[in-house]
């Protein structure tokens, strides 16, 4: 109640404050040939409201204090101009660049992609629409340093520099996506690429603003469901796409309108597809049912069963944007059914009362997921333009997430996650330092019920204070940051005594003996960062950053204890100890995972030739990962040696912590050969191993090298991309190597002239040569290869 009261007072004060406009800034934006630039965006630093230039490159904007204008335009380097708070006229000349510059919302300090100290990629506009897939992992996997976990194309999460799961924070407008994708790779993320305005990928630790878990990076999905600029007229967009590889139809629409400072947003998507086709491949060998029987012929397949998708999303938002105040609220609903490949339950028919087929020993039930999520978000921003306080903002969110696994038409395991999150920030200027200080609160109430509830219910709370400051020293910008976070986890852990007698009464007696342990633990995570970027020539820079980040284990890493059917393993958390074939809960001396990361980047983004080259080294103490214990779990006998077990027993993997190091390079080079032709070369390499020569880390993506040709002629735009994924042989003792493969993708886009409607026809061809490829980072790589040749035919229109 106290927090609500404070928030209400702040909103009331903002609403009843008086506007004190002091000056009008007029000006013109020109290129190097002194020709006007239209549709350039101008806003006062610290304010969300902006204006755009007209056909003559002219603009007019109201200000109430001295400060800084930020001028941006695609294919030009951003420029900042100081203003004195009095009426004045400015003329701004922008320098062209062949690299698209986009303001990175996740940067917090209004930086564009070329000004960031940490490496960043932004997908936006038509490029995002062309590359958008049902999952974030598949949408982003072509970027340097980014790969995908891949549990089929409908459940695929991003991997950044070999790190995934809890180490990659996935946010929507800066707030956690709050799904269950970190519990297991078969759980899809709840973010839809089609509804996004842009998707930002921040590599390296981004723990200061987004929490201790983001030691690998942040993927921020930005949409306009809460408009922060005034919308003066009705605008919209619509899109339809058909994919041949899975017979998928996708529809998307967006409408926005506004009047007198009040704005409204709607967007929705509908996607329905079937199992996807693949090149012909050998199915993984099944265990023989009869001893001594041999089969020389292997069964093959040209599709992956149980990979359908049926999804719909809808988002509503409204806002009021005034001279100083922005207030908004939004609601989003996601409903998705999707198949989970290689996720099958084996049932012995003789043990089931409803058996109708006597004589059949067993059957397999395909499992699919029903994902539902309701998401509320609120936003308030008040621009003061005081002597030292520039802006006060608050983002709040509440998410109700449910993931049910449907087995033979009935609900099996149900995962739920209810999350409350709030982030309050104050942007300020203290002397020559410009920065942001804030408070971040999250509470996640996770529960699981059913056969596959291998992680117990838990409540996780975090309270954090953070600060981020920057200062310019000539051509060098220095950035310092810190975050102090209290992380608390509470759970009721059930420990059952596993006696495996055949009498049903004794089994029920064992269930009654389950011991409940109330577990509660507090961790204090401290993260620090320092970095600098040197613009040593116009359009050229070098950046260096150093960070130290602490992370406490998630409930899945700490408390897991049960069968995870999707991965075919029995999972144990850090808090357990195995002794004489028995599992004991002894969560003692759990130390935080501590990452010390170094990033060195070289960039050129002026003229026809440009590049970005990033070198990174990440030294991690107490790295959490799953290790094969050499034991297996059998429902009849419990834990036992793999040598003595039945063929259907599941390998036991336990989370452990050891020191590790990850290092590598990622690059993106481009050359504008002619005004119509652009060539790109990109690639990445990551090495991830334990220290003291203890071997490699599991499921690290293969290195990749690619090239892209873009060609524009008249109203046509063409592209051809080839990407080679190298063999991955740097593996653990319980992995198999993955052969290399090469994928070719092509696209053609035609611009139609239909008056007020900007219309595009497009065709994309993925995997042009129908290459068979297996993803090394996938838990089911041998059962779910990449899709075969796919034609995506579509039309999109804007008005």
Short mmCIF file of C-alpha atoms in Angstrom, two decimals, residues 40-250:
data_model
loop_
_atom_site.label_atom_id
_atom_site.label_comp_id
_atom_site.label_asym_id
_atom_site.label_seq_id
_atom_site.Cartn_x
_atom_site.Cartn_y
_atom_site.Cartn_z
CA UNK A 40 14.47 12.86 -39.86
CA UNK A 41 13.46 12.44 -36.20
CA UNK A 42 14.25 15.16 -33.65
CA UNK A 43 13.65 14.95 -29.93
CA UNK A 44 14.90 16.74 -26.84
CA UNK A 45 17.20 14.51 -24.84
CA UNK A 46 15.25 13.17 -21.85
CA UNK A 47 11.81 13.58 -23.45
CA UNK A 48 9.90 10.85 -25.27
CA UNK A 49 7.97 13.19 -27.56
CA UNK A 50 9.54 13.87 -30.96
CA UNK A 51 8.93 15.63 -34.29
CA UNK A 52 10.00 14.82 -37.86
CA UNK A 53 11.26 17.06 -40.64
CA UNK A 54 9.09 17.96 -43.62
CA UNK A 55 10.01 17.68 -47.31
CA UNK A 56 12.24 20.73 -46.99
CA UNK A 57 14.04 19.18 -44.02
CA UNK A 58 12.58 21.77 -41.67
CA UNK A 59 11.26 21.24 -38.13
CA UNK A 60 9.93 23.09 -35.08
CA UNK A 61 10.03 21.79 -31.50
CA UNK A 62 9.13 23.33 -28.13
CA UNK A 63 11.62 23.26 -25.26
CA UNK A 64 11.47 24.51 -21.68
CA UNK A 65 15.11 24.40 -20.66
CA UNK A 66 18.58 24.19 -22.08
CA UNK A 67 19.62 20.72 -23.15
CA UNK A 68 20.37 18.71 -26.26
CA UNK A 69 18.59 17.85 -29.50
CA UNK A 70 19.02 14.32 -30.83
CA UNK A 71 18.65 14.06 -34.62
CA UNK A 72 18.43 10.62 -36.26
CA UNK A 73 17.67 9.25 -39.70
CA UNK A 74 18.15 5.83 -41.28
CA UNK A 75 21.43 5.54 -43.24
CA UNK A 76 22.88 8.63 -41.53
CA UNK A 77 25.02 8.98 -38.41
CA UNK A 78 23.05 10.44 -35.50
CA UNK A 79 23.92 13.93 -34.35
CA UNK A 80 23.42 15.78 -31.06
CA UNK A 81 23.15 19.58 -30.87
CA UNK A 82 23.26 21.69 -27.69
CA UNK A 83 20.41 24.19 -27.14
CA UNK A 84 20.34 27.04 -24.64
CA UNK A 85 16.63 27.10 -23.77
CA UNK A 86 15.95 30.28 -25.78
CA UNK A 87 14.42 30.78 -29.21
CA UNK A 88 17.00 29.80 -31.79
CA UNK A 89 17.45 28.37 -35.26
CA UNK A 90 19.80 25.47 -35.94
CA UNK A 91 21.09 23.91 -39.14
CA UNK A 92 22.23 20.29 -38.87
CA UNK A 93 24.28 18.38 -41.44
CA UNK A 94 24.15 14.57 -41.25
CA UNK A 95 26.88 12.24 -42.52
CA UNK A 96 25.74 9.19 -44.53
CA UNK A 97 26.48 5.64 -43.43
CA UNK A 98 25.82 2.26 -45.02
CA UNK A 99 24.93 0.87 -41.58
CA UNK A 100 21.41 1.40 -40.31
CA UNK A 101 21.43 3.36 -37.03
CA UNK A 102 18.63 2.66 -34.56
CA UNK A 103 18.04 3.97 -31.06
CA UNK A 104 18.51 1.07 -28.63
CA UNK A 105 15.74 1.21 -26.03
CA UNK A 106 17.53 -1.30 -23.81
CA UNK A 107 20.50 1.07 -23.51
CA UNK A 108 18.52 3.30 -21.08
CA UNK A 109 20.53 6.40 -22.04
CA UNK A 110 19.04 6.98 -25.52
CA UNK A 111 22.07 5.65 -27.36
CA UNK A 112 21.91 4.41 -30.92
CA UNK A 113 23.48 1.15 -32.05
CA UNK A 114 26.74 2.85 -33.10
CA UNK A 115 27.23 4.71 -29.82
CA UNK A 116 26.87 1.64 -27.58
CA UNK A 117 29.94 0.49 -25.68
CA UNK A 118 28.67 -3.09 -25.47
CA UNK A 119 28.16 -4.90 -28.81
CA UNK A 120 24.54 -4.77 -30.00
CA UNK A 121 22.45 -5.83 -33.01
CA UNK A 122 19.02 -4.46 -33.86
CA UNK A 123 16.53 -6.07 -36.23
CA UNK A 124 13.84 -3.62 -37.36
CA UNK A 125 11.61 -2.66 -40.28
CA UNK A 126 11.34 -4.90 -43.33
CA UNK A 127 14.47 -6.84 -42.33
CA UNK A 128 12.70 -7.95 -39.16
CA UNK A 129 9.49 -8.76 -41.03
CA UNK A 130 11.41 -10.87 -43.58
CA UNK A 131 13.32 -12.80 -40.89
CA UNK A 132 10.49 -13.17 -38.37
CA UNK A 133 9.85 -16.80 -37.37
CA UNK A 134 7.50 -18.36 -34.79
CA UNK A 135 10.26 -18.22 -32.15
CA UNK A 136 12.94 -15.74 -31.10
CA UNK A 137 15.69 -18.31 -31.49
CA UNK A 138 14.94 -18.97 -35.16
CA UNK A 139 14.45 -15.26 -35.86
CA UNK A 140 17.82 -14.23 -34.44
CA UNK A 141 20.11 -17.21 -35.09
CA UNK A 142 21.71 -15.68 -38.20
CA UNK A 143 23.23 -12.76 -36.27
CA UNK A 144 26.94 -12.95 -35.38
CA UNK A 145 27.36 -14.46 -31.92
CA UNK A 146 23.74 -15.64 -31.75
CA UNK A 147 22.45 -19.20 -32.18
CA UNK A 148 19.37 -21.16 -31.12
CA UNK A 149 18.68 -23.99 -28.65
CA UNK A 150 16.22 -25.64 -31.11
CA UNK A 151 13.59 -28.03 -29.83
CA UNK A 152 11.97 -27.94 -33.24
CA UNK A 153 11.12 -24.64 -35.00
CA UNK A 154 8.24 -23.89 -32.61
CA UNK A 155 10.37 -24.02 -29.44
CA UNK A 156 13.71 -22.33 -29.95
CA UNK A 157 15.41 -19.84 -27.62
CA UNK A 158 18.40 -17.56 -28.32
CA UNK A 159 21.94 -18.60 -27.36
CA UNK A 160 24.40 -15.71 -27.07
CA UNK A 161 28.12 -16.55 -27.14
CA UNK A 162 27.43 -20.09 -25.96
CA UNK A 163 25.19 -18.99 -23.05
CA UNK A 164 21.44 -19.56 -22.91
CA UNK A 165 18.58 -20.30 -20.52
CA UNK A 166 18.77 -18.19 -17.37
CA UNK A 167 21.92 -16.41 -18.56
CA UNK A 168 20.10 -14.70 -21.44
CA UNK A 169 17.42 -12.30 -20.28
CA UNK A 170 14.44 -12.07 -22.63
CA UNK A 171 12.40 -8.91 -22.11
CA UNK A 172 9.46 -7.17 -23.71
CA UNK A 173 9.74 -3.38 -23.55
CA UNK A 174 12.35 -3.79 -20.82
CA UNK A 175 10.30 -6.09 -18.56
CA UNK A 176 10.89 -9.85 -18.19
CA UNK A 177 8.90 -12.07 -20.58
CA UNK A 178 7.94 -14.12 -17.48
CA UNK A 179 7.36 -17.49 -19.11
CA UNK A 180 8.80 -20.94 -18.34
CA UNK A 181 11.36 -21.09 -21.16
CA UNK A 182 14.21 -21.26 -18.62
CA UNK A 183 12.77 -24.42 -17.03
CA UNK A 184 13.42 -26.56 -20.11
CA UNK A 185 14.27 -26.27 -23.82
CA UNK A 186 10.86 -27.66 -24.82
CA UNK A 187 9.15 -24.59 -23.31
CA UNK A 188 8.68 -21.92 -25.96
CA UNK A 189 9.24 -18.23 -25.27
CA UNK A 190 6.09 -16.14 -25.17
CA UNK A 191 7.35 -13.31 -27.42
CA UNK A 192 6.04 -12.94 -30.97
CA UNK A 193 8.42 -11.47 -33.53
CA UNK A 194 5.67 -10.30 -35.88
CA UNK A 195 4.22 -7.90 -33.30
CA UNK A 196 7.62 -6.29 -32.67
CA UNK A 197 8.80 -2.89 -33.93
CA UNK A 198 12.39 -3.98 -33.36
CA UNK A 199 14.35 -6.69 -31.55
CA UNK A 200 17.57 -5.72 -29.75
CA UNK A 201 20.34 -8.17 -28.91
CA UNK A 202 22.85 -6.92 -26.32
CA UNK A 203 25.88 -9.19 -26.07
CA UNK A 204 27.91 -9.57 -22.93
CA UNK A 205 26.72 -8.94 -19.39
CA UNK A 206 23.72 -6.60 -19.14
CA UNK A 207 23.03 -7.25 -15.48
CA UNK A 208 22.98 -3.63 -14.31
CA UNK A 209 19.53 -2.78 -15.60
CA UNK A 210 17.94 -6.18 -16.12
CA UNK A 211 18.99 -8.37 -13.23
CA UNK A 212 21.70 -10.74 -12.14
CA UNK A 213 20.65 -13.46 -14.57
CA UNK A 214 21.71 -11.56 -17.68
CA UNK A 215 25.41 -12.46 -17.64
CA UNK A 216 25.22 -13.65 -21.26
CA UNK A 217 23.15 -10.83 -22.73
CA UNK A 218 19.68 -9.41 -23.22
CA UNK A 219 17.12 -9.86 -25.99
CA UNK A 220 14.65 -6.99 -25.79
CA UNK A 221 11.50 -7.14 -27.92
CA UNK A 222 10.22 -3.59 -28.50
CA UNK A 223 6.67 -2.89 -29.59
CA UNK A 224 4.46 0.17 -29.59
CA UNK A 225 1.59 -1.23 -27.55
CA UNK A 226 1.98 1.77 -25.22
CA UNK A 227 2.54 4.66 -27.70
CA UNK A 228 5.09 7.21 -26.47
CA UNK A 229 4.69 9.61 -29.42
CA UNK A 230 1.49 11.38 -30.39
CA UNK A 231 -0.34 9.69 -33.27
CA UNK A 232 -2.16 12.27 -35.38
CA UNK A 233 -4.02 10.06 -37.86
CA UNK A 234 -5.16 6.50 -38.48
CA UNK A 235 -2.27 4.27 -39.54
CA UNK A 236 -1.98 0.54 -39.90
CA UNK A 237 -0.39 -2.50 -41.47
CA UNK A 238 -1.42 -5.98 -42.55
CA UNK A 239 0.54 -9.04 -43.63
CA UNK A 240 -0.11 -12.56 -44.91
CA UNK A 241 2.52 -15.31 -45.36
CA UNK A 242 2.33 -18.94 -46.47
CA UNK A 243 5.17 -21.37 -45.69
CA UNK A 244 5.33 -24.51 -47.82
CA UNK A 245 7.63 -26.61 -45.59
CA UNK A 246 4.92 -26.89 -42.93
CA UNK A 247 1.84 -25.63 -44.80
CA UNK A 248 1.68 -22.70 -42.37
CA UNK A 249 -0.50 -19.64 -42.85
CA UNK A 250 0.33 -16.50 -40.90
#
